[in-house]
Coordinates of C-alpha atoms in Angstrom, one line a residue:
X1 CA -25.9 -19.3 -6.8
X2 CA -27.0 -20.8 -3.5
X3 CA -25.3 -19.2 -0.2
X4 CA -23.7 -22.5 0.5
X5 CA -22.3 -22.4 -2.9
X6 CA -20.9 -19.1 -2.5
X7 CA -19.0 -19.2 0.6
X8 CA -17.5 -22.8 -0.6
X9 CA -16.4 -21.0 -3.6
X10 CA -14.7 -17.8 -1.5
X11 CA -13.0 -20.9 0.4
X12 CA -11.7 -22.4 -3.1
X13 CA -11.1 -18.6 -3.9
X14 CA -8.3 -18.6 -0.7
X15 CA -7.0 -21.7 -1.0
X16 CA -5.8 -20.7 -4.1
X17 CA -4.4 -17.4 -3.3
X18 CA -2.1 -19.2 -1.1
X19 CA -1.2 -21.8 -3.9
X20 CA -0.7 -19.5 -5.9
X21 CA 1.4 -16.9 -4.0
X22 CA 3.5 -19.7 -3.1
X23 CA 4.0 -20.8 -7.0
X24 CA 4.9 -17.3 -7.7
X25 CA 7.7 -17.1 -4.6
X26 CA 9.0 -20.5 -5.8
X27 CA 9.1 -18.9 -9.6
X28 CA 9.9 -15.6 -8.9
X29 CA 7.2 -13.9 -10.2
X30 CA 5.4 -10.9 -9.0
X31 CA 2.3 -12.1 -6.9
X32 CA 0.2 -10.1 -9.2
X33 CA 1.4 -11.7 -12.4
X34 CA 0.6 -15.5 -10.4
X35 CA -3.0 -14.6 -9.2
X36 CA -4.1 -12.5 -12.2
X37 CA -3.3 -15.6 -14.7
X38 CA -4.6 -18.2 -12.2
X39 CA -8.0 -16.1 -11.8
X40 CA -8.0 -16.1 -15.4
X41 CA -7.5 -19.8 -16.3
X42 CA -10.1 -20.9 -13.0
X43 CA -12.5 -18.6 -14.5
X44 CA -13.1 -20.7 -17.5
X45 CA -12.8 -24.2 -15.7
X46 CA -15.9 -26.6 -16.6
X47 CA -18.4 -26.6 -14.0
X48 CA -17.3 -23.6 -12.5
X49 CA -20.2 -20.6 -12.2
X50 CA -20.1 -17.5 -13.7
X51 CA -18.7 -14.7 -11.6
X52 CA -20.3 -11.6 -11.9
X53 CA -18.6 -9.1 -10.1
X54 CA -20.9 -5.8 -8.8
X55 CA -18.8 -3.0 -9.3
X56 CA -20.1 -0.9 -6.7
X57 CA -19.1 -3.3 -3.8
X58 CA -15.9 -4.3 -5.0
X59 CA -15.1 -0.6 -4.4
X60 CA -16.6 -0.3 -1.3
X61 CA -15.1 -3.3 0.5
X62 CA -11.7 -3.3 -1.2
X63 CA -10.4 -0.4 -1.8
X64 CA -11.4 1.7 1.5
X65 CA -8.9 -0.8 3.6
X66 CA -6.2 -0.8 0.7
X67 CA -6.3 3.0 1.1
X68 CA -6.0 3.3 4.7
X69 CA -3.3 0.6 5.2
X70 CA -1.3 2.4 2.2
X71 CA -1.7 5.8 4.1
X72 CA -1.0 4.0 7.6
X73 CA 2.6 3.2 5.5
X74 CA 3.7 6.0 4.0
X75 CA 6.0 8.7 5.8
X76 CA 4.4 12.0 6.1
X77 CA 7.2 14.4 6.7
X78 CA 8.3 13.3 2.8
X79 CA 4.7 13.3 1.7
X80 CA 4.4 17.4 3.0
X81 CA 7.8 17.5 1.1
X82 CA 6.9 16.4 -2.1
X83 CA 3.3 17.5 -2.3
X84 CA 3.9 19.1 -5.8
X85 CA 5.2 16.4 -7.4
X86 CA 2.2 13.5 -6.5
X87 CA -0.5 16.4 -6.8
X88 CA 1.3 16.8 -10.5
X89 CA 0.9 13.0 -10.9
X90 CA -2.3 12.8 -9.2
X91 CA -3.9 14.7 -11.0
X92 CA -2.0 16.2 -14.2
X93 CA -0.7 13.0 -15.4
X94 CA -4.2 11.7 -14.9
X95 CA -6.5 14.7 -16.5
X96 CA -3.6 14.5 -19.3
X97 CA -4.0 10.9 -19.6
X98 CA -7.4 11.0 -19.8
X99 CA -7.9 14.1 -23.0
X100 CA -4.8 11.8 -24.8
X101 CA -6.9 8.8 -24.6
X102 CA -10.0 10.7 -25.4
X103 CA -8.3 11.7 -28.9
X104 CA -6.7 8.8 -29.8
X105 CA -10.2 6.8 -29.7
X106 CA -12.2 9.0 -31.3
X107 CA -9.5 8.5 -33.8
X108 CA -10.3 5.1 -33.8
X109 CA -13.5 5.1 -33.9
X110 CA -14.8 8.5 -35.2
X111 CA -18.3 7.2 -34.5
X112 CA -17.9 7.3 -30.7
X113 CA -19.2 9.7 -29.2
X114 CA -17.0 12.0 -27.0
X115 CA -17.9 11.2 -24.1
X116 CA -17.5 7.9 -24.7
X117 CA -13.8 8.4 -25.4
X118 CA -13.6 10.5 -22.6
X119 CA -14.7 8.1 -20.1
X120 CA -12.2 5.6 -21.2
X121 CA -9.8 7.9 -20.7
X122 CA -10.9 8.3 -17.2
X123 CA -11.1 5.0 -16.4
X124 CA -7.7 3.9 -17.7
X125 CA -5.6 7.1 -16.3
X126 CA -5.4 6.7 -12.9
X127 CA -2.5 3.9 -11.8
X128 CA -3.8 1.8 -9.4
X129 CA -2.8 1.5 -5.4
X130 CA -3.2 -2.3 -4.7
X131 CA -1.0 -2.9 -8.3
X132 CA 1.7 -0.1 -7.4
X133 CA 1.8 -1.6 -3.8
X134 CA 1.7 -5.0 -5.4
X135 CA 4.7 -3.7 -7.4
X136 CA 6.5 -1.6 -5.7
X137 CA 7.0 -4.6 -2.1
X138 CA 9.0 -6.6 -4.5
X139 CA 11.6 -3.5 -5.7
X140 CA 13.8 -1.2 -3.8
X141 CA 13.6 2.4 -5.0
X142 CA 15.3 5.6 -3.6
X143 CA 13.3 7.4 -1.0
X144 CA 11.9 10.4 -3.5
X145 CA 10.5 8.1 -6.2
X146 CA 8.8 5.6 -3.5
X147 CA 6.9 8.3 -2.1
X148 CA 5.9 10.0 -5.3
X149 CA 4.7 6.6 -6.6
X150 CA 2.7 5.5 -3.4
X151 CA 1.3 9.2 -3.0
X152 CA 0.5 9.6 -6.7
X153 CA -2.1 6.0 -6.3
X154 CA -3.5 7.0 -2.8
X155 CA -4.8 10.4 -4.4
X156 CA -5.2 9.6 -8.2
X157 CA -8.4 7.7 -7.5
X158 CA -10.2 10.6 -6.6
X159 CA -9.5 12.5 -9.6
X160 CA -10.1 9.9 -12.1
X161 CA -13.8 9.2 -10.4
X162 CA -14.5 12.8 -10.9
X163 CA -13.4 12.6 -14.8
X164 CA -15.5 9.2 -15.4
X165 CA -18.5 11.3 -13.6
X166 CA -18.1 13.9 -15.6
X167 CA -18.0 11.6 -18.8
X168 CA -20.9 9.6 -18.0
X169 CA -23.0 12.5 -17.0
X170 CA -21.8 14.2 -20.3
X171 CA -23.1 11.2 -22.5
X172 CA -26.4 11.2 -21.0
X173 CA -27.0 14.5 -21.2
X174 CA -24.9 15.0 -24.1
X175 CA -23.0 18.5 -22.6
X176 CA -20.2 18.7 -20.8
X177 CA -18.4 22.1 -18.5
X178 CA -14.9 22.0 -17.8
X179 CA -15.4 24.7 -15.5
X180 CA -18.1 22.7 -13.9
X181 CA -15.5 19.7 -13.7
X182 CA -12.7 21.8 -11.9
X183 CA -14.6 23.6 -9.1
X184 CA -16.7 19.6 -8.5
X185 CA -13.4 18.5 -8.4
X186 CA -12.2 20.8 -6.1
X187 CA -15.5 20.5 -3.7
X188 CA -15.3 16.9 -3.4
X189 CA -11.7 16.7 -2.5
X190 CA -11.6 19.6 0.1
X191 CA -14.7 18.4 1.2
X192 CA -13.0 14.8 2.1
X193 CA -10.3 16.5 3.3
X194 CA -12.9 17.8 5.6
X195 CA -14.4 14.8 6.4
X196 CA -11.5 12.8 7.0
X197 CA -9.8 15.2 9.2
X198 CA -12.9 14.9 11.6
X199 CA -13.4 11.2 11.7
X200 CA -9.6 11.0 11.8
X201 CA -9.8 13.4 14.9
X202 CA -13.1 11.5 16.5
X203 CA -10.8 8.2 16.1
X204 CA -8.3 9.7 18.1
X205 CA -10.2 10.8 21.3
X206 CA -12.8 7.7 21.3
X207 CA -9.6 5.1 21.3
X208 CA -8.2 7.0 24.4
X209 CA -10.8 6.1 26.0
X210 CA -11.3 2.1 24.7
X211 CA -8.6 0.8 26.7
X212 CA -9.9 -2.8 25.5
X213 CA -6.6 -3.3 23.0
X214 CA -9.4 -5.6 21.5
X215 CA -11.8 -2.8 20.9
X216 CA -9.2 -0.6 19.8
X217 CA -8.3 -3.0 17.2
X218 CA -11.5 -3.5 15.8
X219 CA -12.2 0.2 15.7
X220 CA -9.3 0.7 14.1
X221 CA -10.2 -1.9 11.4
X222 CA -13.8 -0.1 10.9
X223 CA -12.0 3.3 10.9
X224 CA -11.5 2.9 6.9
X225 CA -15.1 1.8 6.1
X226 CA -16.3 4.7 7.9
X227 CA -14.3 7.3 6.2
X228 CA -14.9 6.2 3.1
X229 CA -19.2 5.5 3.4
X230 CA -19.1 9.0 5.5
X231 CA -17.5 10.7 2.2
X232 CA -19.9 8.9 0.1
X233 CA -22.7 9.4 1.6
X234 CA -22.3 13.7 2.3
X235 CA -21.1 13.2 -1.8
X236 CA -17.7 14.2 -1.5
X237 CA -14.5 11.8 -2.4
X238 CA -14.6 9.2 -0.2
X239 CA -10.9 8.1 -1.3
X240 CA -9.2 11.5 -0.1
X241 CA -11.4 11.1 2.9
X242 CA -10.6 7.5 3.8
X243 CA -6.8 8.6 2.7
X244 CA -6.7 11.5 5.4
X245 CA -7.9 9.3 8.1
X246 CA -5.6 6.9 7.3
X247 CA -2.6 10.0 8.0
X248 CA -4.0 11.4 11.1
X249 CA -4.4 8.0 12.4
X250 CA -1.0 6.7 11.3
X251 CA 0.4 10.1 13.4
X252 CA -1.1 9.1 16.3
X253 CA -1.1 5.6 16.6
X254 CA 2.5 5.4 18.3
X255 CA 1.0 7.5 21.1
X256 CA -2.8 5.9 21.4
X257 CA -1.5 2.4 21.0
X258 CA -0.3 0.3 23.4
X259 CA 3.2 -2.2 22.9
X260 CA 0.5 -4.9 23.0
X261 CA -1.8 -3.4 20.8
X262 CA 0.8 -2.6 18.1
X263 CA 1.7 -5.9 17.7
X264 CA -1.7 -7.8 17.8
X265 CA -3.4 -5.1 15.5
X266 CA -0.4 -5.3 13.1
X267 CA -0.3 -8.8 12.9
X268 CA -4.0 -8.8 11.9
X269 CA -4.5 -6.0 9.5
X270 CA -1.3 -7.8 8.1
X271 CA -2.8 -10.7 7.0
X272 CA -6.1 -9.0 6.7
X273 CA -4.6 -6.6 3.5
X274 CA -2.6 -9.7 2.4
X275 CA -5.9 -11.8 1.3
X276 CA -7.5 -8.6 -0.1
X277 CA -5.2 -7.8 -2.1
X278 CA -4.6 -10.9 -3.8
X279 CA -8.5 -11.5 -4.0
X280 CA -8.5 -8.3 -5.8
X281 CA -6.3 -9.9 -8.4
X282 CA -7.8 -12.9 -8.5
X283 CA -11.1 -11.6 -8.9
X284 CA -9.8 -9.1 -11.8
X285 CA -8.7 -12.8 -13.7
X286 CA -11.9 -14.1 -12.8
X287 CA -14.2 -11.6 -14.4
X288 CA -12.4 -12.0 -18.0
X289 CA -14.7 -14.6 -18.5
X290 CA -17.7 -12.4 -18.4
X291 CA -15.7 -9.5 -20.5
X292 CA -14.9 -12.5 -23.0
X293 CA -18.6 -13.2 -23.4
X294 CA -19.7 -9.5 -24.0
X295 CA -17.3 -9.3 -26.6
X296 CA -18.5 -12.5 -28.6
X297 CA -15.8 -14.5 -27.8
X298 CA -11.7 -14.9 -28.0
X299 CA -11.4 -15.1 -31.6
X300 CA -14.0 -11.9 -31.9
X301 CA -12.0 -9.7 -29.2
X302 CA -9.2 -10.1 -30.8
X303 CA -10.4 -10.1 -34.4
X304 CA -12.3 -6.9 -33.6
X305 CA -10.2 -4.9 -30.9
X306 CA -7.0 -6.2 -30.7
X307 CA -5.0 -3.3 -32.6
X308 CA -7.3 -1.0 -31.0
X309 CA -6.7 -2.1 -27.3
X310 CA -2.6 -2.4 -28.1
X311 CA -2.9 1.4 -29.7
X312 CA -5.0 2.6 -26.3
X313 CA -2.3 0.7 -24.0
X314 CA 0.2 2.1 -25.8
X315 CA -0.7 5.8 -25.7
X316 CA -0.9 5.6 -22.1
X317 CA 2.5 4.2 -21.8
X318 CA 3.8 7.2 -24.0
X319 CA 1.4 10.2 -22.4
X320 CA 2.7 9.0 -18.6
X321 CA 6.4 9.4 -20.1
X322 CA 5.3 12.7 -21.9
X323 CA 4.2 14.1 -19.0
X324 CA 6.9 12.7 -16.4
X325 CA 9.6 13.9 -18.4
X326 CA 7.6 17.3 -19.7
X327 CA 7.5 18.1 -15.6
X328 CA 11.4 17.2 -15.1
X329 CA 12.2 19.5 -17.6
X330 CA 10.2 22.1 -16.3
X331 CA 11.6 21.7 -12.8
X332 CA 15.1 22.1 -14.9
X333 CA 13.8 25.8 -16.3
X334 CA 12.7 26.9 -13.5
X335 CA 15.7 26.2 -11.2
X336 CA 17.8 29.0 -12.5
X337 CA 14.7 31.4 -12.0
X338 CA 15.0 30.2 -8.2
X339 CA 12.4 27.6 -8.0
X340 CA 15.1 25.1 -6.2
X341 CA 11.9 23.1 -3.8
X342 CA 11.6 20.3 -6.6
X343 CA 14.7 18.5 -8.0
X344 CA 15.0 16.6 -11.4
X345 CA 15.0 12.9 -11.4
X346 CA 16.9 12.6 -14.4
X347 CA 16.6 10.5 -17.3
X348 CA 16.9 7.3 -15.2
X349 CA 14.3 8.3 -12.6
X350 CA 11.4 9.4 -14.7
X351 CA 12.3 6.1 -17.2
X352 CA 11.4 4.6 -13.5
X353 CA 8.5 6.8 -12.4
X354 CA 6.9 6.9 -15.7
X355 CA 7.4 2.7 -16.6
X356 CA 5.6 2.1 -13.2
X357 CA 2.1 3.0 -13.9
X358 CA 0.2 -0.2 -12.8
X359 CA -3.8 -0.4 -13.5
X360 CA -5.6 -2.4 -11.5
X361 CA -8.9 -2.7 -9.3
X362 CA -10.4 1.2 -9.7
X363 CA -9.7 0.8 -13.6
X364 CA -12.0 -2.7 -14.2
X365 CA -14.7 -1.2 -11.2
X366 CA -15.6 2.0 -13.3
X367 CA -15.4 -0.1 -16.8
X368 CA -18.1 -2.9 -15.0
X369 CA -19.9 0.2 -13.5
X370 CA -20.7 1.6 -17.3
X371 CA -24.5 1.7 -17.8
X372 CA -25.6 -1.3 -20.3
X373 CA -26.5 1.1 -23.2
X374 CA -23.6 3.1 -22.9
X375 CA -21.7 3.7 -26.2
X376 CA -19.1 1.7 -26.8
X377 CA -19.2 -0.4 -23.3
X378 CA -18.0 -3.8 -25.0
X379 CA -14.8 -2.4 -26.5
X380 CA -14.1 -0.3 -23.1
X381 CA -14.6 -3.1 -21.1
X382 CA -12.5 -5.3 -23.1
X383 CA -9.5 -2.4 -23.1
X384 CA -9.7 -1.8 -19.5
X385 CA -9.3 -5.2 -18.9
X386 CA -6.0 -5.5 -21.8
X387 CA -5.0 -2.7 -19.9
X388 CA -4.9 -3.9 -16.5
X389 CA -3.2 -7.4 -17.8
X390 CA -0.9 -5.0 -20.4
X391 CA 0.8 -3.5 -17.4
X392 CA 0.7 -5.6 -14.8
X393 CA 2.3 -8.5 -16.9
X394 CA 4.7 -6.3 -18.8
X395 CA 5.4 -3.2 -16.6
X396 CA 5.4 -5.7 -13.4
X397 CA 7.6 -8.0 -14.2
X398 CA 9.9 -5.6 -15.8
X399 CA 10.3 -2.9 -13.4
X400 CA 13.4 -4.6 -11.7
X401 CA 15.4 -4.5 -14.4
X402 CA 14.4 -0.9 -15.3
X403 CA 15.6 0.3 -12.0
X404 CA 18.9 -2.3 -12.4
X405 CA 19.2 -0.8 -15.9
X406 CA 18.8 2.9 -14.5
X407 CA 21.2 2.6 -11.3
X408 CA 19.3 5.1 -9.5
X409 CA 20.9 7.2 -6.4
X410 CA 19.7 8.2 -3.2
X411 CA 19.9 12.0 -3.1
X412 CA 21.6 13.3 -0.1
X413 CA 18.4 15.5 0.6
X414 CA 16.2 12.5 1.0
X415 CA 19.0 10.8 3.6
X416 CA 17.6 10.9 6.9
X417 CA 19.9 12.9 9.5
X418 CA 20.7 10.0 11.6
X419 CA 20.9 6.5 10.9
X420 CA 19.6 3.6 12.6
X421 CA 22.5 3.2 15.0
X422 CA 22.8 6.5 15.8
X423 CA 18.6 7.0 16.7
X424 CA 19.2 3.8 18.8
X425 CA 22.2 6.0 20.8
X426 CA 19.5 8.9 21.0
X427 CA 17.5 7.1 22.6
X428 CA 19.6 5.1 24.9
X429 CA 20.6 8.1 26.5
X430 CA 17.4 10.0 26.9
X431 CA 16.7 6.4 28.8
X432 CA 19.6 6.5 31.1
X433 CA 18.9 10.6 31.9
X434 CA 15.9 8.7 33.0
X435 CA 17.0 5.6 35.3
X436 CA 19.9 8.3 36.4
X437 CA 17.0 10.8 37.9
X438 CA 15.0 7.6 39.5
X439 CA 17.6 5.5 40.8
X440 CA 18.1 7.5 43.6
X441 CA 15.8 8.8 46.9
X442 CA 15.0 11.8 47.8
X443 CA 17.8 11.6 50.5
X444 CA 20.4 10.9 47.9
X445 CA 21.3 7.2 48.6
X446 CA 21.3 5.0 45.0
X447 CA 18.5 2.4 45.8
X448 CA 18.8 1.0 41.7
X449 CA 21.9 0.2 41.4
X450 CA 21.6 -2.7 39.1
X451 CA 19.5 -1.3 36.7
X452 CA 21.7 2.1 36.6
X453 CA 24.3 0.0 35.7
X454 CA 22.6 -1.9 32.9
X455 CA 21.1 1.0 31.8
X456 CA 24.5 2.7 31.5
X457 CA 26.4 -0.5 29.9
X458 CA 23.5 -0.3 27.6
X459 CA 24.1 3.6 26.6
X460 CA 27.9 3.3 26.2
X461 CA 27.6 0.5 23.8
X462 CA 25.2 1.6 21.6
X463 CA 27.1 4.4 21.5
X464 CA 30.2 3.1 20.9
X465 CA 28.0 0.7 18.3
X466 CA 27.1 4.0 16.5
X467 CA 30.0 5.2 16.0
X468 CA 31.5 2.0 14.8
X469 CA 29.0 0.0 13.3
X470 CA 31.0 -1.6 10.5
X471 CA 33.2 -2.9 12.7
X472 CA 30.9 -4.7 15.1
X473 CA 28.1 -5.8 12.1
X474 CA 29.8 -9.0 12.1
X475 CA 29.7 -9.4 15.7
X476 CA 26.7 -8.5 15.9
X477 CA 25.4 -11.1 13.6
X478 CA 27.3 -13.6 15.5
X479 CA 25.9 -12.5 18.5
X480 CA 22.7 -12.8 17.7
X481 CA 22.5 -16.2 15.8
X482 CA 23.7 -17.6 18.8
X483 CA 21.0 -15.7 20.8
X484 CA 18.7 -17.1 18.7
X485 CA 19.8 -20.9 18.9
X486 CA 19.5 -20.2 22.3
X487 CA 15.6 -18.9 21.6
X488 CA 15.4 -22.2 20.0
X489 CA 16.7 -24.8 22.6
X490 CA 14.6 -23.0 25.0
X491 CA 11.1 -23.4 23.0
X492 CA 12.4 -27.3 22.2
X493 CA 12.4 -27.5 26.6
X494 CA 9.0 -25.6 26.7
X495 CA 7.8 -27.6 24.8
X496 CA 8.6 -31.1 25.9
X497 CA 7.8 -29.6 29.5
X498 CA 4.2 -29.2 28.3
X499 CA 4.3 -33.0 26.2
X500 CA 5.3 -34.1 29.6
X501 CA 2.3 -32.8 31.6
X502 CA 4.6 -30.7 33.9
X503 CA 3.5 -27.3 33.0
X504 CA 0.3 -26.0 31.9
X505 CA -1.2 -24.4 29.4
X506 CA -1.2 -21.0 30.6
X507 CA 2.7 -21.2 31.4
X508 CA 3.6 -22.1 28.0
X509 CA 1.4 -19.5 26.4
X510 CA 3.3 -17.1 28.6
X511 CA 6.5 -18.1 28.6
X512 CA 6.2 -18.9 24.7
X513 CA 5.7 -14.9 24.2
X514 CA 8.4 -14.1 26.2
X515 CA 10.8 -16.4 23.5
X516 CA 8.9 -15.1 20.7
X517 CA 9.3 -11.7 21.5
X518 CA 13.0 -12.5 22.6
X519 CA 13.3 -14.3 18.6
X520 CA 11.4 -11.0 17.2
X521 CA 14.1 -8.4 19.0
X522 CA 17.0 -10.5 17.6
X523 CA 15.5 -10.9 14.3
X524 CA 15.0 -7.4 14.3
X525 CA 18.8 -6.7 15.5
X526 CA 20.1 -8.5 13.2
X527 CA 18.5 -6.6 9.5

């Protein structure tokens, strides 16, 4: 394929993410459901070229960013708090998945060697971050299952790459040490651990001294790449290392980061994350065709491995509830013997934690990244790819009405100690402690007397707000859809001002981010 002919196609590629995303909001579909199907279908339109998708980079460019914008997210006082749980889903669930898998295929095919087996197992245990994020944005789900879910596919990565090592080593060699497995296992994830804690510190000192917010921005956006091709390249796990930055960087960025840099870095590692995950997707749809033609064909796939690839979905579907609901009932046991840290999620939570086990990018990279002569590589390609569509079309789309169905409660332990409101009064008074110490001289005489005052209005009403919030919500709302209709009359007059040739450009750029940010802070009020 010429260059030309390459980028024209990427171009096609976006234009039909956003069709597609917006065909899935008007049909309320998941995203992922609308851009895995459409991939699909383009990839057999007439005319189009083959896409052959190297494994190798797909990881490499996708899933280092994916990783550092899900650990940018996700809280860390919660993550410390419920370590044990993700590390049990992270890497039990996964090693658990993997040997059930294993047996069940040599079951099914006796003549496959183990190793074979094994690494389908691996590459079909761990759930997958960009389909549980691609999940999870469109559900609301109490505090303790969201962060098991998102920690379990930040760290689950690592643990299945060491397992399909392990397998592919194992059928070329034809031996295989668990011992060998565990302590590698361990050395490459304290060993990115390691490596991430350094570049996550380096990060840290160099943007201190950037000061270009541009700069900063752009080293920021490097920051996961580096990680990740540091871990790589010293042969550790790139994921936990590109996964620790991604925490130490998230920790410090309200204090590095300027108001300005916030929101211009946000806004473009927004949109940035948006297209890669959905090309992700879209590329996953796109590479059936090649999967299709290894495996002789529709009728022949399905002829020849249909039963087989519904048995191999299925069995992960049942060993992620085995082991979900195993671990609640040991939490149960143990409580009585004191072990009180971990709490049971009940029936209805681990029916919710164990239905949510999306497959996605990391599952189709390691089935492509199978050496040509491996044993078996047809039928584990074509799995790994019923797999990912198996749970992202059924699990998806059905995960709202599991979590209707199992009218799940916010523990009171996972309740933060103040709410909104009451952070908001916190913080208005540690302001006006402020403005009260400044607004006067040294001699005594009060020399900022308007803006003590505002400041002081300002404290006693959030206050007052705080402690009555139900009652002013209402106004509130009022308040602020008037506020912005007032945003909006003013950017009509801005506007016509500049149509008119009496201001220029650089006064409507400035005063048009004064009304934006004036629409964003009411916006914000209002939710």
């Amino acid at each position: 394929m010429e260059p030309t002919q390459l980028f024209e196609l990427v171009i096609a590629m976006l234009l039909a993410i956003i069709a597609l995303h917006y065909a899935a909001h008007r049909l309320g579909l998941p995203p992922s459901v609308a851009l895995l199907a459409g991939g699909a279908l383009l990839a057999f339109v007439p005319g189009l070229p083959a896409i052959t998708v190297d494994p190798g980079l797909v990881l490499v460019i996708f899933l280092p960013p994916l990783l550092m914008d899900g650990a940018w997210a996700i809280a860390l006082v919660r993550l410390r708090r419920h370590m044990i749980g993700i590390a049990s889903l992270a890497v039990g669930a996964v090693f658990f998945t993997c040997a059930v898998v294993a047996v069940v295929t040599h079951l099914l095919f006796p003549s496959l060697p183990w190793a074979a087996c094994a690494a389908l197992g691996a590459i079909v245990s761990p759930p997958d971050a960009v389909s549980a994020r691609a999940v999870l944005e469109r559900v609301k789900l109490p505090r303790r299952l969201q962060i098991l879910l998102e920690g379990e596919s930040l760290l689950n990565d690592a643990s299945g790459l060491v397992l399909f090592r392990f397998a592919v080593a194992a059928a070329a060699t034809g031996s295989f040490s668990a011992v060998e497995a565990a302590a590698s296992f361990l050395v490459l994830a304290l060993g990115g651990a390691v490596v991430g804690v350094v570049v996550g510190t380096a990060w840290v000192k160099f943007v201190r001294r950037l000061g270009d917010e541009y700069l900063i921005i752009a080293a920021t956006v490097l920051l996961a790449w580096i990680s990740y091709l540091l871990g790589e390249l010293l042969h550790v796990s790139g994921v936990i290392a590109t996964v620790t930055t991604g925490l130490i960087a998230s920790w410090h960025q309200h204090t590095v980061f300027s108001a300005a840099t916030r929101m211009r870095g946000t806004s473009f590692w927004t949109v940035m994350i948006f297209l890669m995950e959905a090309s992700v997707f879209t590329l996953i749809g796109l590479s059936l065709r090649d999967v299709v033609e290894r495996g002789g064909g529709f009728a022949t796939v399905i002829a020849t491995m249909g039963l087989p690839m519904l048995a191999i979905l299925a069995t992960l579907v049942v060993a992620r509830f085995a082991w979900v609901f195993a671990s609640d009932v040991v939490i149960r046991l143990c409580a009585p013997l004191g072990f009180n840290r971990a709490k049971p999620l009940g029936a209805g939570g681990a029916t919710v934690l164990s239905w949510a086990g999306v497959r996605g990018v990391v599952t189709l990279a390691l089935a492509l990244s199978l050496p040509e002569e491996f044993p078996g590589r047809d039928f584990i390609l074509a799995t790994s790819f019923s797999v990912i569509v198996g749970t992202v079309l059924v699990q998806g789309t059905s995960l709202g009405r599991i979590i209707a169905w199992a009218r799940l409660v916010e523990p009171e332990t996972e309740r933060a100690r103040l709410t909104m409101s009451q952070a908001e009064a916190a913080m208005a008074q540690a302001q006006l402690g402020t403005i009260q110490n400044l607004a006067y001289d040294l001699e005594g005489n009060l020399i900022h007397p308007q803006l003590l005052e505002r400041y002081q209005r300002r404290a006693t009403a959030i206050v007052d707000y705080a402690a009555r919030t139900e009652h002013y919500i209402p106004v509130l709302h009022a308040h602020f859809d008037v506020v912005l209709e007032a945003v909006a009359t003013g950017r009509r007059e801005l506007i016509r001002l500049h149509r008119a040739g009496d201001i220029d450009d650089e006064t409507l750029q400035e005063l048009e981010r004064d009304l934006d940010l004036e629409e964003l802070s009411a916006i914000s009020a209002k939710a």
